Amino acid sequence: NWLQGAGSPLSPADLLLLCVSGTIFLTVLLSTFMPRGVSLIVAVLAVIGVARALVERKRSQRREEFIGQLPDVARVLSNSTSAGLSLAGAMELAARELPPPASIEMEVVVQETRLGMPLEASLERLRDRLPSREVAVLMTTLIIQQRAGGDTVRALSELGQTLEARKDLLREIRTMLSGAVFTSYLVAGMGAGTILMINAISPGVMRELTTTLLGLLALGFSATLYVIAFVLIKRTTKVET
């Protein structure tokens, strides 16, 4: 479900195989200037971190694209139910008419319901794949309408207008914070860049640092400070969706 939320064609086995291959390659590369045991530990942590970051980044981008389409999703569902279609029929129409990723997600819901999964369970899986407040609000509205009935057309129409206004507000906020977001990546790159520069100026420094207790403590302390700075900047500039 996590990989599917990122729109990745990889299966869990494919991702695991890539991680193992990347770990072996990075261990061999790092062992040229640091002990093999330390190289293996660094490689495992780096590969896991990079794999998770890449999938989460792709998932976040896909979620943002889907959130941007939510007003259109709400309007299509509202117009379809207003024309007399059921909620399942409205979702099938949305899967045909809307561009990806909304069409893909609606198609997944339609296929799951055709295979016998309750609509509520399928909508909850969609909310888990692309977690955000906007998606949760739309899915909750659909579930409530499915359970209790009511004026579905009016509810979806008003929700579409609200989501459109929220999308414009989020765009303005992200534009204002773009400089601070760039700073977080600059801080993260400074640490790795400094180590590589020192090793280029004085070859063998990294091997000396990673073979002594004092060197390992210094590297660990420096890395911890850079990670804390990166996380704090990211959390300060994070816009909850």
Tab-separated table of C-alpha atoms in Angstrom:
chain	number	residue	atom	x	y	z
A	1	ASN	CA	0.000	0.000	0.000
A	2	TRP	CA	2.950	2.336	0.767
A	3	LEU	CA	4.573	1.704	-2.629
A	4	GLN	CA	1.209	1.942	-4.376
A	5	GLY	CA	0.637	5.328	-2.750
A	6	ALA	CA	3.876	6.501	-4.362
A	7	GLY	CA	2.739	5.217	-7.762
A	8	SER	CA	5.795	2.983	-7.873
A	9	PRO	CA	5.831	-0.009	-10.229
A	10	LEU	CA	8.165	-1.822	-7.818
A	11	SER	CA	6.977	-4.705	-5.687
A	12	PRO	CA	8.230	-5.090	-2.090
A	13	ALA	CA	10.605	-7.835	-3.303
A	14	ASP	CA	12.009	-5.534	-6.004
A	15	LEU	CA	12.636	-2.788	-3.454
A	16	LEU	CA	14.348	-5.227	-1.092
A	17	LEU	CA	16.586	-6.513	-3.897
A	18	LEU	CA	17.565	-2.959	-4.860
A	19	CYS	CA	18.399	-2.154	-1.228
A	20	VAL	CA	20.602	-5.250	-0.895
A	21	SER	CA	22.393	-4.480	-4.188
A	22	GLY	CA	22.893	-0.842	-3.184
A	23	THR	CA	24.253	-1.875	0.210
A	24	ILE	CA	26.837	-4.214	-1.362
A	25	PHE	CA	27.941	-1.581	-3.887
A	26	LEU	CA	28.180	1.206	-1.299
A	27	THR	CA	30.059	-1.034	1.150
A	28	VAL	CA	32.707	-1.815	-1.478
A	29	LEU	CA	32.969	1.882	-2.374
A	30	LEU	CA	33.279	3.120	1.205
A	31	SER	CA	35.739	0.391	2.203
A	32	THR	CA	38.381	2.123	0.067
A	33	PHE	CA	38.811	4.821	2.712
A	34	MET	CA	37.285	3.383	5.913
A	35	PRO	CA	37.171	-0.006	7.699
A	36	ARG	CA	34.882	-2.641	6.201
A	37	GLY	CA	32.715	-3.025	9.304
A	38	VAL	CA	32.073	0.715	9.524
A	39	SER	CA	31.480	0.779	5.757
A	40	LEU	CA	28.803	-1.904	6.060
A	41	ILE	CA	26.976	-0.062	8.860
A	42	VAL	CA	27.118	3.271	7.028
A	43	ALA	CA	26.005	1.622	3.776
A	44	VAL	CA	23.000	-0.100	5.390
A	45	LEU	CA	21.848	3.109	7.102
A	46	ALA	CA	22.432	5.188	3.974
A	47	VAL	CA	20.599	2.809	1.631
A	48	ILE	CA	17.605	2.447	3.962
A	49	GLY	CA	17.459	6.206	4.472
A	50	VAL	CA	17.741	6.987	0.761
A	51	ALA	CA	15.170	4.342	-0.220
A	52	ARG	CA	12.674	5.606	2.323
A	53	ALA	CA	13.333	9.245	1.403
A	54	LEU	CA	12.891	8.593	-2.327
A	55	VAL	CA	9.643	6.650	-1.878
A	56	GLU	CA	8.292	9.212	0.592
A	57	ARG	CA	9.251	12.049	-1.767
A	58	LYS	CA	7.455	10.364	-4.665
A	59	ARG	CA	4.508	9.616	-2.401
A	60	SER	CA	4.411	13.227	-1.227
A	61	GLN	CA	4.521	14.539	-4.796
A	62	ARG	CA	1.723	12.194	-5.827
A	63	ARG	CA	-0.306	13.167	-2.768
A	64	GLU	CA	0.108	16.863	-3.621
A	65	GLU	CA	-1.029	16.178	-7.191
A	66	PHE	CA	-4.049	14.286	-5.896
A	67	ILE	CA	-4.874	17.042	-3.395
A	68	GLY	CA	-4.719	19.561	-6.250
A	69	GLN	CA	-7.305	17.464	-8.107
A	70	LEU	CA	-9.662	17.033	-5.148
A	71	PRO	CA	-11.845	20.044	-6.080
A	72	ASP	CA	-12.318	18.497	-9.530
A	73	VAL	CA	-13.008	15.091	-7.952
A	74	ALA	CA	-15.648	16.640	-5.688
A	75	ARG	CA	-17.252	18.484	-8.621
A	76	VAL	CA	-17.358	15.385	-10.832
A	77	LEU	CA	-18.884	13.304	-8.026
A	78	SER	CA	-21.370	16.094	-7.242
A	79	ASN	CA	-22.440	16.505	-10.870
A	80	SER	CA	-22.679	12.739	-11.355
A	81	THR	CA	-24.856	12.170	-8.297
A	82	SER	CA	-26.948	15.195	-9.301
A	83	ALA	CA	-27.553	13.483	-12.653
A	84	GLY	CA	-28.867	10.404	-10.851
A	85	LEU	CA	-25.831	8.142	-10.689
A	86	SER	CA	-25.002	6.183	-7.559
A	87	LEU	CA	-21.825	6.971	-5.646
A	88	ALA	CA	-20.121	3.908	-7.150
A	89	GLY	CA	-21.196	4.992	-10.638
A	90	ALA	CA	-19.970	8.525	-9.986
A	91	MET	CA	-16.544	7.173	-9.001
A	92	GLU	CA	-16.424	5.062	-12.155
A	93	LEU	CA	-17.151	8.189	-14.207
A	94	ALA	CA	-14.425	10.097	-12.324
A	95	ALA	CA	-11.967	7.285	-13.106
A	96	ARG	CA	-12.708	7.749	-16.827
A	97	GLU	CA	-12.850	11.541	-16.998
A	98	LEU	CA	-10.125	12.792	-14.644
A	99	PRO	CA	-6.371	12.754	-15.380
A	100	PRO	CA	-3.902	10.757	-13.229
A	101	PRO	CA	-3.344	10.289	-10.355
A	102	ALA	CA	-7.031	10.897	-9.491
A	103	SER	CA	-8.209	8.579	-12.270
A	104	ILE	CA	-5.850	5.813	-11.096
A	105	GLU	CA	-6.978	6.081	-7.466
A	106	MET	CA	-10.656	6.138	-8.435
A	107	GLU	CA	-10.069	3.121	-10.678
A	108	VAL	CA	-8.467	1.251	-7.761
A	109	VAL	CA	-11.537	1.981	-5.619
A	110	VAL	CA	-13.874	0.847	-8.412
A	111	GLN	CA	-11.922	-2.394	-8.965
A	112	GLU	CA	-11.794	-3.171	-5.237
A	113	THR	CA	-15.555	-2.713	-4.875
A	114	ARG	CA	-16.145	-4.921	-7.924
A	115	LEU	CA	-14.102	-7.646	-6.241
A	116	GLY	CA	-16.366	-7.499	-3.197
A	117	MET	CA	-14.601	-5.063	-0.883
A	118	PRO	CA	-17.016	-2.690	0.892
A	119	LEU	CA	-16.853	0.875	-0.409
A	120	GLU	CA	-15.990	2.185	3.067
A	121	ALA	CA	-13.004	-0.151	3.358
A	122	SER	CA	-11.772	0.793	-0.112
A	123	LEU	CA	-12.028	4.516	0.700
A	124	GLU	CA	-10.129	3.965	3.947
A	125	ARG	CA	-7.347	2.218	1.984
A	126	LEU	CA	-7.208	5.249	-0.317
A	127	ARG	CA	-6.910	7.524	2.720
A	128	ASP	CA	-4.047	5.362	4.031
A	129	ARG	CA	-2.223	5.434	0.689
A	130	LEU	CA	-2.374	9.230	0.422
A	131	PRO	CA	-2.743	10.538	3.982
A	132	SER	CA	-3.739	14.202	4.260
A	133	ARG	CA	-6.461	16.270	5.849
A	134	GLU	CA	-8.072	17.083	2.500
A	135	VAL	CA	-8.250	13.443	1.435
A	136	ALA	CA	-9.535	12.462	4.887
A	137	VAL	CA	-12.291	15.100	4.715
A	138	LEU	CA	-13.445	13.993	1.259
A	139	MET	CA	-13.329	10.293	2.134
A	140	THR	CA	-15.143	10.881	5.434
A	141	THR	CA	-17.835	12.879	3.615
A	142	LEU	CA	-18.341	10.061	1.130
A	143	ILE	CA	-18.474	7.441	3.885
A	144	ILE	CA	-21.031	9.461	5.885
A	145	GLN	CA	-23.167	9.986	2.781
A	146	GLN	CA	-22.934	6.269	2.026
A	147	ARG	CA	-23.996	5.315	5.554
A	148	ALA	CA	-26.610	7.914	6.477
A	149	GLY	CA	-27.627	9.425	3.155
A	150	GLY	CA	-28.450	13.117	2.898
A	151	ASP	CA	-27.908	15.864	0.361
A	152	THR	CA	-24.840	14.415	-1.330
A	153	VAL	CA	-24.877	16.946	-4.158
A	154	ARG	CA	-24.833	19.959	-1.847
A	155	ALA	CA	-22.239	18.440	0.489
A	156	LEU	CA	-19.830	17.642	-2.357
A	157	SER	CA	-20.388	21.001	-4.049
A	158	GLU	CA	-19.591	22.988	-0.904
A	159	LEU	CA	-16.640	20.709	-0.169
A	160	GLY	CA	-15.252	21.346	-3.650
A	161	GLN	CA	-15.361	25.109	-3.087
A	162	THR	CA	-13.646	24.758	0.287
A	163	LEU	CA	-10.900	22.533	-1.136
A	164	GLU	CA	-10.280	25.029	-3.942
A	165	ALA	CA	-9.811	27.884	-1.458
A	166	ARG	CA	-7.540	25.746	0.706
A	167	LYS	CA	-5.401	24.805	-2.313
A	168	ASP	CA	-4.806	28.494	-3.118
A	169	LEU	CA	-3.876	29.228	0.495
A	170	LEU	CA	-1.377	26.348	0.650
A	171	ARG	CA	0.245	27.535	-2.584
A	172	GLU	CA	0.829	30.988	-1.109
A	173	ILE	CA	2.271	29.564	2.120
A	174	ARG	CA	4.705	27.258	0.302
A	175	THR	CA	5.900	30.153	-1.847
A	176	MET	CA	6.670	32.192	1.267
A	177	LEU	CA	8.594	29.294	2.877
A	178	SER	CA	10.562	28.216	-0.206
A	179	GLY	CA	13.743	30.007	0.943
A	180	ALA	CA	13.744	28.321	4.337
A	181	VAL	CA	13.134	24.911	2.733
A	182	PHE	CA	16.183	25.414	0.495
A	183	THR	CA	18.212	26.260	3.615
A	184	SER	CA	17.390	22.858	5.138
A	185	TYR	CA	18.844	21.037	2.135
A	186	LEU	CA	21.873	23.331	2.161
A	187	VAL	CA	22.518	22.476	5.814
A	188	ALA	CA	22.272	18.739	5.045
A	189	GLY	CA	24.739	19.055	2.158
A	190	MET	CA	27.271	21.057	4.154
A	191	GLY	CA	28.104	18.118	6.424
A	192	ALA	CA	28.826	15.609	3.671
A	193	GLY	CA	30.582	18.247	1.583
A	194	THR	CA	32.884	19.225	4.435
A	195	ILE	CA	33.955	15.619	5.072
A	196	LEU	CA	34.664	15.006	1.389
A	197	MET	CA	36.630	18.245	1.112
A	198	ILE	CA	38.793	17.415	4.145
A	199	ASN	CA	39.482	13.930	2.803
A	200	ALA	CA	40.423	15.400	-0.597
A	201	ILE	CA	42.848	17.886	0.994
A	202	SER	CA	44.415	15.299	3.304
A	203	PRO	CA	43.931	11.784	1.862
A	204	GLY	CA	43.534	9.126	4.532
A	205	VAL	CA	41.900	11.401	7.125
A	206	MET	CA	38.615	9.479	6.931
A	207	ARG	CA	40.354	6.150	7.566
A	208	GLU	CA	42.117	7.625	10.589
A	209	LEU	CA	38.863	9.077	11.923
A	210	THR	CA	36.953	5.813	11.511
A	211	THR	CA	39.621	3.616	13.135
A	212	THR	CA	39.904	5.507	16.435
A	213	LEU	CA	37.344	5.908	19.185
A	214	LEU	CA	37.847	9.655	19.355
A	215	GLY	CA	37.402	9.992	15.610
A	216	LEU	CA	34.209	7.931	15.620
A	217	LEU	CA	32.824	10.010	18.495
A	218	ALA	CA	33.652	13.235	16.641
A	219	LEU	CA	32.006	12.031	13.445
A	220	GLY	CA	28.952	10.759	15.311
A	221	PHE	CA	28.570	14.018	17.249
A	222	SER	CA	28.943	16.149	14.104
A	223	ALA	CA	26.482	14.006	12.151
A	224	THR	CA	23.981	14.209	15.001
A	225	LEU	CA	24.168	18.009	15.062
A	226	TYR	CA	23.644	18.247	11.297
A	227	VAL	CA	20.688	15.841	11.445
A	228	ILE	CA	19.104	17.782	14.327
A	229	ALA	CA	19.520	21.063	12.413
A	230	PHE	CA	18.021	19.544	9.258
A	231	VAL	CA	15.052	18.038	11.108
A	232	LEU	CA	14.324	21.238	13.037
A	233	ILE	CA	14.351	23.375	9.883
A	234	LYS	CA	12.166	20.870	8.034
A	235	ARG	CA	9.657	20.666	10.874
A	236	THR	CA	9.558	24.453	11.216
A	237	THR	CA	8.829	24.921	7.516
A	238	LYS	CA	6.522	21.922	7.131
A	239	VAL	CA	3.003	22.725	5.987
A	240	GLU	CA	0.512	20.212	7.340
A	241	THR	CA	-1.873	18.866	4.732
